[in-house]
Amino acid sequence: MLRRTIHALPAIALLVACGQAAPPPASPVAGAPPPASATPAIPVVPAYVRAAVDAADRSPDDRALDAGRKPDLMLAFFGIQPGMKVAELVAGAGYTSELLSRVVGPTGKVYAENPPFILEKFANVPWTARLSKPILANVVRADRELDEPLPPEATELDAVLCVLVYHDTVWLGADRDKMNQAVFKSLKHGGVYGIVDHSAKVGSGVSGVKTVHRIEEQTVREEVQRAGFQLAEEGAFLRNPQDTRDWNGSPKEAGDRRGTSDRFVLKFRKP
């Protein structure tokens, strides 16, 4: 009996750490990466992140995206705190930038970058309207190409996020080595480069960045580490092992499946 109890302890500890019962084994999906050796812990959401996400004056459209994006866990995982100086690449219409603004507060600052093409084709009207909110007074609008995404004064940043758009930087024709080096330069030592994106099949590289709006995780790891970053941690809270990774993850094409794609969450640090 004692031997059986000892053998059960690791499993019990894992269930306690995850805060939930162990799920049944998932059927393997073709092209999926090998499972991690240990399940990463679910981030603890601080009160200031919870307050930002639950703010009553957030728009209904933004709130509708929360279930699929889990911004509370993402912001907690990347360690965003009040008073920080942060940036977002390809902010789009500003869903994440507004949340960053709310968390860092009046003593912090958010540099929100958008390439001119994205503004012209998709984002300028909703982005401009969002920036009129008084709560976003700490946001600096940066209309810049991705090769040099941040203004010269954006230095010693605590974090730079790239959420669901790293694959877009490929079809936009950005020099990603320059982009990642610019991010590296803008961060303080120990600063975080956080990337979230739709997972493509293993071995597909960047071949699906426009057809299915996905990118292979290993490709992102290699490109970012080539700029000098070190991979600090990966999050599992947006994983979906049942995703076949062969359908279009873009908001317009995903339809009812929006928010259900398998997504990798990578936290890199500047040494």
mmCIF file of C-alpha atoms in Angstrom:
data_model
loop_
_atom_site.group_PDB
_atom_site.id
_atom_site.type_symbol
_atom_site.label_atom_id
_atom_site.label_comp_id
_atom_site.label_asym_id
_atom_site.label_seq_id
_atom_site.Cartn_x
_atom_site.Cartn_y
_atom_site.Cartn_z
ATOM 1 C CA MET A 1 0.000 0.000 0.000
ATOM 2 C CA LEU A 2 2.810 2.421 0.875
ATOM 3 C CA ARG A 3 4.571 1.740 -2.436
ATOM 4 C CA ARG A 4 1.362 2.432 -4.354
ATOM 5 C CA THR A 5 0.854 5.739 -2.508
ATOM 6 C CA ILE A 6 4.406 6.897 -3.246
ATOM 7 C CA HIS A 7 3.993 6.142 -6.919
ATOM 8 C CA ALA A 8 0.784 8.193 -6.992
ATOM 9 C CA LEU A 9 2.306 11.316 -5.445
ATOM 10 C CA PRO A 10 3.721 12.880 -8.675
ATOM 11 C CA ALA A 11 0.343 12.615 -10.387
ATOM 12 C CA ILE A 12 -1.422 14.134 -7.387
ATOM 13 C CA ALA A 13 1.064 17.000 -7.289
ATOM 14 C CA LEU A 14 0.524 17.706 -10.978
ATOM 15 C CA LEU A 15 -3.247 17.852 -10.546
ATOM 16 C CA VAL A 16 -2.918 20.265 -7.632
ATOM 17 C CA ALA A 17 -0.512 22.494 -9.569
ATOM 18 C CA CYS A 18 -2.833 22.686 -12.571
ATOM 19 C CA GLY A 19 -5.890 23.245 -10.406
ATOM 20 C CA GLN A 20 -8.023 20.810 -12.420
ATOM 21 C CA ALA A 21 -8.598 17.161 -13.093
ATOM 22 C CA ALA A 22 -6.372 15.507 -15.642
ATOM 23 C CA PRO A 23 -8.044 15.478 -19.098
ATOM 24 C CA PRO A 24 -8.404 12.243 -21.009
ATOM 25 C CA PRO A 25 -5.599 11.542 -23.494
ATOM 26 C CA ALA A 26 -6.153 13.549 -26.666
ATOM 27 C CA SER A 27 -6.052 11.888 -30.044
ATOM 28 C CA PRO A 28 -2.809 12.902 -31.769
ATOM 29 C CA VAL A 29 -3.176 15.416 -34.581
ATOM 30 C CA ALA A 30 -1.084 14.998 -37.704
ATOM 31 C CA GLY A 31 1.694 17.548 -37.829
ATOM 32 C CA ALA A 32 1.444 18.463 -34.148
ATOM 33 C CA PRO A 33 4.645 19.005 -32.160
ATOM 34 C CA PRO A 34 5.666 16.420 -29.581
ATOM 35 C CA PRO A 35 4.037 16.993 -26.176
ATOM 36 C CA ALA A 36 5.974 18.973 -23.595
ATOM 37 C CA SER A 37 7.692 16.967 -20.885
ATOM 38 C CA ALA A 38 5.741 18.869 -18.212
ATOM 39 C CA THR A 39 2.542 20.894 -18.347
ATOM 40 C CA PRO A 40 3.306 24.597 -17.725
ATOM 41 C CA ALA A 41 1.477 26.089 -14.779
ATOM 42 C CA ILE A 42 -1.538 28.305 -15.419
ATOM 43 C CA PRO A 43 -0.550 31.927 -14.677
ATOM 44 C CA VAL A 44 -1.904 33.563 -11.538
ATOM 45 C CA VAL A 45 -3.841 36.683 -12.588
ATOM 46 C CA PRO A 46 -3.007 39.749 -10.432
ATOM 47 C CA ALA A 47 -5.786 42.052 -9.274
ATOM 48 C CA TYR A 48 -4.656 44.899 -11.569
ATOM 49 C CA VAL A 49 -4.871 42.652 -14.637
ATOM 50 C CA ARG A 50 -8.269 41.365 -13.562
ATOM 51 C CA ALA A 51 -9.483 44.941 -13.085
ATOM 52 C CA ALA A 52 -8.307 45.923 -16.568
ATOM 53 C CA VAL A 53 -10.016 42.989 -18.279
ATOM 54 C CA ASP A 54 -13.217 43.362 -16.242
ATOM 55 C CA ALA A 55 -13.463 47.159 -16.675
ATOM 56 C CA ALA A 56 -17.097 48.109 -17.275
ATOM 57 C CA ASP A 57 -16.226 50.641 -19.980
ATOM 58 C CA ARG A 58 -14.562 48.153 -22.327
ATOM 59 C CA SER A 59 -16.499 47.768 -25.564
ATOM 60 C CA PRO A 60 -18.847 44.810 -26.130
ATOM 61 C CA ASP A 61 -16.861 43.900 -29.263
ATOM 62 C CA ASP A 62 -13.661 43.624 -27.247
ATOM 63 C CA ARG A 63 -15.333 41.612 -24.509
ATOM 64 C CA ALA A 64 -16.653 39.168 -27.112
ATOM 65 C CA LEU A 65 -13.053 38.264 -28.009
ATOM 66 C CA ASP A 66 -11.933 37.569 -24.455
ATOM 67 C CA ALA A 67 -13.078 33.943 -24.261
ATOM 68 C CA GLY A 68 -10.928 32.953 -27.213
ATOM 69 C CA ARG A 69 -7.922 35.141 -26.426
ATOM 70 C CA LYS A 70 -7.753 34.801 -22.628
ATOM 71 C CA PRO A 71 -6.114 38.223 -22.206
ATOM 72 C CA ASP A 72 -6.029 37.913 -18.419
ATOM 73 C CA LEU A 73 -3.773 34.866 -18.605
ATOM 74 C CA MET A 74 -1.686 36.362 -21.410
ATOM 75 C CA LEU A 75 -0.966 39.642 -19.620
ATOM 76 C CA ALA A 76 -0.197 37.777 -16.397
ATOM 77 C CA PHE A 77 2.083 35.332 -18.228
ATOM 78 C CA PHE A 78 4.095 38.138 -19.822
ATOM 79 C CA GLY A 79 4.328 39.931 -16.473
ATOM 80 C CA ILE A 80 2.691 43.235 -17.455
ATOM 81 C CA GLN A 81 2.452 45.511 -14.399
ATOM 82 C CA PRO A 82 1.475 49.081 -13.481
ATOM 83 C CA GLY A 83 4.110 51.683 -14.320
ATOM 84 C CA MET A 84 5.783 49.657 -17.073
ATOM 85 C CA LYS A 85 6.902 50.963 -20.460
ATOM 86 C CA VAL A 86 5.712 48.506 -23.091
ATOM 87 C CA ALA A 87 5.040 48.256 -26.823
ATOM 88 C CA GLU A 88 2.901 46.272 -29.229
ATOM 89 C CA LEU A 89 3.818 45.385 -32.801
ATOM 90 C CA VAL A 90 0.972 45.595 -35.338
ATOM 91 C CA ALA A 91 -1.552 46.865 -32.830
ATOM 92 C CA GLY A 92 -4.332 46.769 -35.437
ATOM 93 C CA ALA A 93 -7.522 48.294 -34.051
ATOM 94 C CA GLY A 94 -6.035 48.231 -30.553
ATOM 95 C CA TYR A 95 -7.678 45.364 -28.618
ATOM 96 C CA THR A 96 -4.452 44.417 -26.830
ATOM 97 C CA SER A 97 -3.009 47.928 -26.701
ATOM 98 C CA GLU A 98 -6.025 49.148 -24.748
ATOM 99 C CA LEU A 99 -5.586 46.368 -22.204
ATOM 100 C CA LEU A 100 -1.887 47.198 -21.925
ATOM 101 C CA SER A 101 -2.815 50.840 -21.389
ATOM 102 C CA ARG A 102 -5.228 49.949 -18.611
ATOM 103 C CA VAL A 103 -2.727 47.705 -16.823
ATOM 104 C CA VAL A 104 0.344 49.969 -16.958
ATOM 105 C CA GLY A 105 -1.829 52.936 -15.945
ATOM 106 C CA PRO A 106 -1.046 56.650 -15.914
ATOM 107 C CA THR A 107 2.524 56.123 -14.725
ATOM 108 C CA GLY A 108 3.252 53.739 -17.580
ATOM 109 C CA LYS A 109 3.461 54.101 -21.353
ATOM 110 C CA VAL A 110 2.429 52.037 -24.373
ATOM 111 C CA TYR A 111 4.027 52.407 -27.813
ATOM 112 C CA ALA A 112 1.509 50.986 -30.280
ATOM 113 C CA GLU A 113 2.953 50.341 -33.740
ATOM 114 C CA ASN A 114 1.069 49.816 -36.989
ATOM 115 C CA PRO A 115 2.536 49.582 -40.501
ATOM 116 C CA PRO A 116 0.996 52.061 -42.980
ATOM 117 C CA PHE A 117 -0.425 49.205 -45.076
ATOM 118 C CA ILE A 118 -2.384 47.801 -42.114
ATOM 119 C CA LEU A 119 -3.719 51.253 -41.275
ATOM 120 C CA GLU A 120 -4.769 51.964 -44.855
ATOM 121 C CA LYS A 121 -6.462 48.621 -45.487
ATOM 122 C CA PHE A 122 -7.936 47.663 -42.134
ATOM 123 C CA ALA A 123 -7.277 49.613 -38.987
ATOM 124 C CA ASN A 124 -7.062 53.390 -39.288
ATOM 125 C CA VAL A 125 -10.703 54.261 -38.568
ATOM 126 C CA PRO A 126 -11.275 51.973 -35.546
ATOM 127 C CA TRP A 127 -7.758 52.638 -34.236
ATOM 128 C CA THR A 128 -8.197 56.408 -34.416
ATOM 129 C CA ALA A 129 -11.577 56.143 -32.698
ATOM 130 C CA ARG A 130 -10.135 54.001 -29.913
ATOM 131 C CA LEU A 131 -7.313 56.443 -29.277
ATOM 132 C CA SER A 132 -9.875 59.165 -28.562
ATOM 133 C CA LYS A 133 -10.725 57.439 -25.269
ATOM 134 C CA PRO A 134 -9.264 59.332 -22.295
ATOM 135 C CA ILE A 135 -8.126 56.033 -20.763
ATOM 136 C CA LEU A 136 -5.621 55.681 -23.631
ATOM 137 C CA ALA A 137 -3.819 58.956 -22.909
ATOM 138 C CA ASN A 138 -0.680 56.945 -22.087
ATOM 139 C CA VAL A 139 -0.558 55.388 -25.581
ATOM 140 C CA VAL A 140 1.899 56.692 -28.174
ATOM 141 C CA ARG A 141 0.707 56.037 -31.717
ATOM 142 C CA ALA A 142 3.593 54.795 -33.865
ATOM 143 C CA ASP A 143 2.757 54.558 -37.581
ATOM 144 C CA ARG A 144 5.950 52.885 -38.718
ATOM 145 C CA GLU A 145 7.245 50.091 -40.914
ATOM 146 C CA LEU A 146 8.158 46.868 -39.174
ATOM 147 C CA ASP A 147 11.842 47.036 -40.110
ATOM 148 C CA GLU A 148 12.144 49.919 -37.610
ATOM 149 C CA PRO A 149 8.927 49.540 -35.638
ATOM 150 C CA LEU A 150 9.503 51.803 -32.647
ATOM 151 C CA PRO A 151 10.358 55.496 -32.315
ATOM 152 C CA PRO A 152 13.852 56.460 -31.081
ATOM 153 C CA GLU A 153 12.580 57.419 -27.634
ATOM 154 C CA ALA A 154 11.199 53.901 -27.049
ATOM 155 C CA THR A 155 14.145 52.602 -25.024
ATOM 156 C CA GLU A 156 14.588 50.552 -21.863
ATOM 157 C CA LEU A 157 11.171 48.992 -22.395
ATOM 158 C CA ASP A 158 9.907 46.334 -20.014
ATOM 159 C CA ALA A 159 8.081 44.325 -22.665
ATOM 160 C CA VAL A 160 7.176 44.190 -26.356
ATOM 161 C CA LEU A 161 4.229 42.039 -27.434
ATOM 162 C CA CYS A 162 3.323 40.625 -30.832
ATOM 163 C CA VAL A 163 -0.106 39.011 -30.567
ATOM 164 C CA LEU A 164 -1.466 36.824 -33.369
ATOM 165 C CA VAL A 165 0.384 38.820 -36.031
ATOM 166 C CA TYR A 166 3.948 37.496 -36.293
ATOM 167 C CA HIS A 167 2.813 35.462 -39.301
ATOM 168 C CA ASP A 168 1.520 38.695 -40.871
ATOM 169 C CA THR A 169 4.975 40.247 -40.730
ATOM 170 C CA VAL A 170 6.040 37.569 -43.243
ATOM 171 C CA TRP A 171 3.484 38.273 -45.964
ATOM 172 C CA LEU A 172 3.862 42.004 -45.328
ATOM 173 C CA GLY A 173 7.461 41.585 -46.481
ATOM 174 C CA ALA A 174 9.104 42.825 -43.287
ATOM 175 C CA ASP A 175 12.774 42.177 -42.695
ATOM 176 C CA ARG A 176 12.163 40.107 -39.590
ATOM 177 C CA ASP A 177 15.813 39.999 -38.598
ATOM 178 C CA LYS A 178 15.824 43.813 -38.509
ATOM 179 C CA MET A 179 12.500 43.856 -36.701
ATOM 180 C CA ASN A 180 13.622 41.446 -33.998
ATOM 181 C CA GLN A 181 16.937 43.225 -33.591
ATOM 182 C CA ALA A 182 15.072 46.526 -33.188
ATOM 183 C CA VAL A 183 12.892 44.960 -30.496
ATOM 184 C CA PHE A 184 16.009 43.604 -28.784
ATOM 185 C CA LYS A 185 17.575 47.071 -28.805
ATOM 186 C CA SER A 186 14.441 48.718 -27.385
ATOM 187 C CA LEU A 187 14.195 46.435 -24.365
ATOM 188 C CA LYS A 188 16.028 46.755 -21.086
ATOM 189 C CA HIS A 189 18.136 43.817 -19.899
ATOM 190 C CA GLY A 190 15.701 41.203 -18.661
ATOM 191 C CA GLY A 191 12.920 42.696 -20.789
ATOM 192 C CA VAL A 192 10.281 40.419 -22.309
ATOM 193 C CA TYR A 193 9.496 39.820 -25.971
ATOM 194 C CA GLY A 194 6.132 38.041 -25.948
ATOM 195 C CA ILE A 195 4.753 36.323 -29.032
ATOM 196 C CA VAL A 196 1.407 34.606 -29.530
ATOM 197 C CA ASP A 197 0.416 33.094 -32.864
ATOM 198 C CA HIS A 198 -1.608 30.438 -34.649
ATOM 199 C CA SER A 199 0.291 27.153 -34.903
ATOM 200 C CA ALA A 200 1.045 25.707 -38.324
ATOM 201 C CA LYS A 201 1.948 22.085 -38.951
ATOM 202 C CA VAL A 202 5.433 20.935 -38.084
ATOM 203 C CA GLY A 203 7.746 21.359 -41.063
ATOM 204 C CA SER A 204 5.562 23.960 -42.800
ATOM 205 C CA GLY A 205 7.743 26.933 -41.844
ATOM 206 C CA VAL A 206 6.249 30.126 -43.291
ATOM 207 C CA SER A 207 4.413 28.479 -46.193
ATOM 208 C CA GLY A 208 0.966 29.053 -44.691
ATOM 209 C CA VAL A 209 1.293 32.637 -43.488
ATOM 210 C CA LYS A 210 -1.197 33.960 -46.046
ATOM 211 C CA THR A 211 -3.209 30.888 -47.025
ATOM 212 C CA VAL A 212 -4.110 29.736 -43.499
ATOM 213 C CA HIS A 213 -2.631 32.638 -41.471
ATOM 214 C CA ARG A 214 -0.412 30.379 -39.393
ATOM 215 C CA ILE A 215 3.315 29.958 -38.821
ATOM 216 C CA GLU A 216 5.377 27.076 -37.523
ATOM 217 C CA GLU A 217 6.379 27.602 -33.900
ATOM 218 C CA GLN A 218 9.938 26.395 -34.452
ATOM 219 C CA THR A 219 10.439 29.019 -37.155
ATOM 220 C CA VAL A 220 9.507 31.799 -34.727
ATOM 221 C CA ARG A 221 11.782 30.397 -32.041
ATOM 222 C CA GLU A 222 14.747 30.277 -34.399
ATOM 223 C CA GLU A 223 14.203 33.762 -35.801
ATOM 224 C CA VAL A 224 13.799 35.433 -32.412
ATOM 225 C CA GLN A 225 16.710 33.634 -30.799
ATOM 226 C CA ARG A 226 18.884 34.625 -33.753
ATOM 227 C CA ALA A 227 18.413 38.244 -32.613
ATOM 228 C CA GLY A 228 19.962 37.409 -29.226
ATOM 229 C CA PHE A 229 16.882 36.531 -27.189
ATOM 230 C CA GLN A 230 16.632 33.566 -24.859
ATOM 231 C CA LEU A 231 13.440 31.530 -24.564
ATOM 232 C CA ALA A 232 12.357 31.905 -20.942
ATOM 233 C CA GLU A 233 8.998 30.147 -20.821
ATOM 234 C CA GLU A 234 6.130 28.854 -22.922
ATOM 235 C CA GLY A 235 2.457 29.025 -22.022
ATOM 236 C CA ALA A 236 -0.069 26.274 -22.672
ATOM 237 C CA PHE A 237 -3.293 28.161 -21.910
ATOM 238 C CA LEU A 238 -4.104 28.750 -25.614
ATOM 239 C CA ARG A 239 -3.235 25.252 -26.795
ATOM 240 C CA ASN A 240 -5.823 23.114 -28.581
ATOM 241 C CA PRO A 241 -4.455 19.653 -29.420
ATOM 242 C CA GLN A 242 -7.600 18.869 -31.433
ATOM 243 C CA ASP A 243 -6.854 21.637 -33.964
ATOM 244 C CA THR A 244 -5.977 20.098 -37.329
ATOM 245 C CA ARG A 245 -3.983 23.234 -38.248
ATOM 246 C CA ASP A 246 -5.185 23.178 -41.843
ATOM 247 C CA TRP A 247 -7.879 25.882 -41.706
ATOM 248 C CA ASN A 248 -7.605 29.654 -41.954
ATOM 249 C CA GLY A 249 -7.144 31.287 -38.559
ATOM 250 C CA SER A 250 -7.712 34.871 -39.740
ATOM 251 C CA PRO A 251 -10.674 36.643 -38.080
ATOM 252 C CA LYS A 252 -12.628 37.017 -41.336
ATOM 253 C CA GLU A 253 -12.172 33.418 -42.451
ATOM 254 C CA ALA A 254 -12.319 31.453 -39.192
ATOM 255 C CA GLY A 255 -16.049 32.004 -38.664
ATOM 256 C CA ASP A 256 -17.428 29.979 -35.762
ATOM 257 C CA ARG A 257 -13.966 28.501 -35.170
ATOM 258 C CA ARG A 258 -12.465 31.883 -34.302
ATOM 259 C CA GLY A 259 -10.638 31.647 -30.992
ATOM 260 C CA THR A 260 -10.219 27.864 -31.157
ATOM 261 C CA SER A 261 -6.993 27.523 -33.145
ATOM 262 C CA ASP A 262 -3.988 25.972 -31.459
ATOM 263 C CA ARG A 263 -1.787 28.896 -30.450
ATOM 264 C CA PHE A 264 1.720 28.955 -29.061
ATOM 265 C CA VAL A 265 2.659 31.512 -26.407
ATOM 266 C CA LEU A 266 6.377 32.217 -26.127
ATOM 267 C CA LYS A 267 8.117 34.437 -23.612
ATOM 268 C CA PHE A 268 11.620 35.495 -24.656
ATOM 269 C CA ARG A 269 13.997 37.596 -22.571
ATOM 270 C CA LYS A 270 16.836 39.935 -23.421
ATOM 271 C CA PRO A 271 19.854 38.683 -21.419
#
